[in-house]
Amino acid sequence: MATQSDLALSPFGRKQADGVGAYFAARRTNGRPIGALYTSHLQRSVQTAHAIAERTGLVPHIEPAFAEMGLGQWEGLTPE
């Protein structure tokens, strides 16, 4: 099985996740609200889901099958 990175959100990533949470919270009151919240098991995905959950009241459902594919020894490299 290929190695897979499981990095936490950076400070900038946390700010972006909070912004996504605010966006979906606004959609709950004026637009088409989201009805469920699913995430992979990876840290950054779970942290993003929790930022959305805090703003929307939804409960994140963790689904490991939603994780991106591990790239083994290529993990974290750029195309160059």
CSV table of C-alpha atoms in Angstrom, one decimal, residues 7-80:
chain,number,residue,atom,x,y,z
A,7,LEU,CA,-0.9,16.8,7.3
A,8,ALA,CA,-2.8,19.2,9.5
A,9,LEU,CA,-4.1,22.5,8.1
A,10,SER,CA,-1.7,25.4,8.1
A,11,PRO,CA,-2.7,28.6,9.7
A,12,PHE,CA,-3.7,29.8,6.2
A,13,GLY,CA,-5.6,26.6,5.6
A,14,ARG,CA,-7.5,27.1,8.9
A,15,LYS,CA,-8.5,30.6,7.8
A,16,GLN,CA,-9.7,29.2,4.4
A,17,ALA,CA,-11.7,26.4,6.2
A,18,ASP,CA,-13.4,29.0,8.4
A,19,GLY,CA,-14.3,30.9,5.3
A,20,VAL,CA,-15.8,27.8,3.7
A,21,GLY,CA,-17.8,27.3,7.0
A,22,ALA,CA,-19.1,30.9,6.8
A,23,TYR,CA,-20.1,30.4,3.2
A,24,PHE,CA,-22.1,27.3,3.9
A,25,ALA,CA,-23.6,28.9,7.0
A,26,ALA,CA,-24.9,31.8,4.8
A,27,ARG,CA,-26.3,29.3,2.4
A,28,ARG,CA,-28.4,27.8,5.2
A,29,THR,CA,-30.2,31.0,5.6
A,30,ASN,CA,-30.4,32.3,2.0
A,31,GLY,CA,-30.0,29.8,-0.7
A,32,ARG,CA,-29.8,26.1,-1.0
A,33,PRO,CA,-28.5,24.7,2.3
A,34,ILE,CA,-26.3,21.6,2.5
A,35,GLY,CA,-28.0,18.7,4.2
A,36,ALA,CA,-25.0,16.5,5.2
A,37,LEU,CA,-21.3,16.8,5.7
A,38,TYR,CA,-18.9,14.0,4.7
A,39,THR,CA,-15.1,14.0,5.0
A,40,SER,CA,-12.2,11.6,4.6
A,41,HIS,CA,-10.3,10.5,7.7
A,42,LEU,CA,-7.3,12.7,6.9
A,43,GLN,CA,-6.5,15.5,9.4
A,44,ARG,CA,-6.8,18.4,7.1
A,45,SER,CA,-10.2,17.1,5.8
A,46,VAL,CA,-11.5,16.5,9.3
A,47,GLN,CA,-10.3,19.9,10.4
A,48,THR,CA,-12.1,21.5,7.5
A,49,ALA,CA,-15.3,19.6,8.1
A,50,HIS,CA,-15.2,20.6,11.8
A,51,ALA,CA,-14.8,24.3,10.7
A,52,ILE,CA,-17.9,23.9,8.5
A,53,ALA,CA,-19.8,22.0,11.3
A,54,GLU,CA,-19.1,24.8,13.8
A,55,ARG,CA,-20.9,27.3,11.5
A,56,THR,CA,-23.7,25.0,10.2
A,57,GLY,CA,-24.6,22.7,13.1
A,58,LEU,CA,-24.0,19.7,10.8
A,59,VAL,CA,-22.3,16.6,12.1
A,60,PRO,CA,-19.3,15.4,10.0
A,61,HIS,CA,-19.5,11.8,8.8
A,62,ILE,CA,-16.0,10.3,8.3
A,63,GLU,CA,-15.6,8.1,5.3
A,64,PRO,CA,-12.1,6.8,4.7
A,65,ALA,CA,-12.9,5.9,1.1
A,66,PHE,CA,-13.1,9.6,0.3
A,67,ALA,CA,-9.3,10.1,0.9
A,68,GLU,CA,-7.2,10.9,-2.1
A,69,MET,CA,-5.0,8.2,-3.5
A,70,GLY,CA,-1.6,7.8,-1.8
A,71,LEU,CA,1.3,8.3,-4.2
A,72,GLY,CA,4.0,6.3,-2.4
A,73,GLN,CA,7.5,7.6,-2.9
A,74,TRP,CA,6.1,10.4,-5.1
A,75,GLU,CA,4.0,11.8,-2.2
A,76,GLY,CA,4.7,15.5,-1.7
A,77,LEU,CA,6.7,16.0,-4.9
A,78,THR,CA,5.9,18.4,-7.7
A,79,PRO,CA,5.8,17.4,-11.4
A,80,GLU,CA,9.2,19.0,-11.8
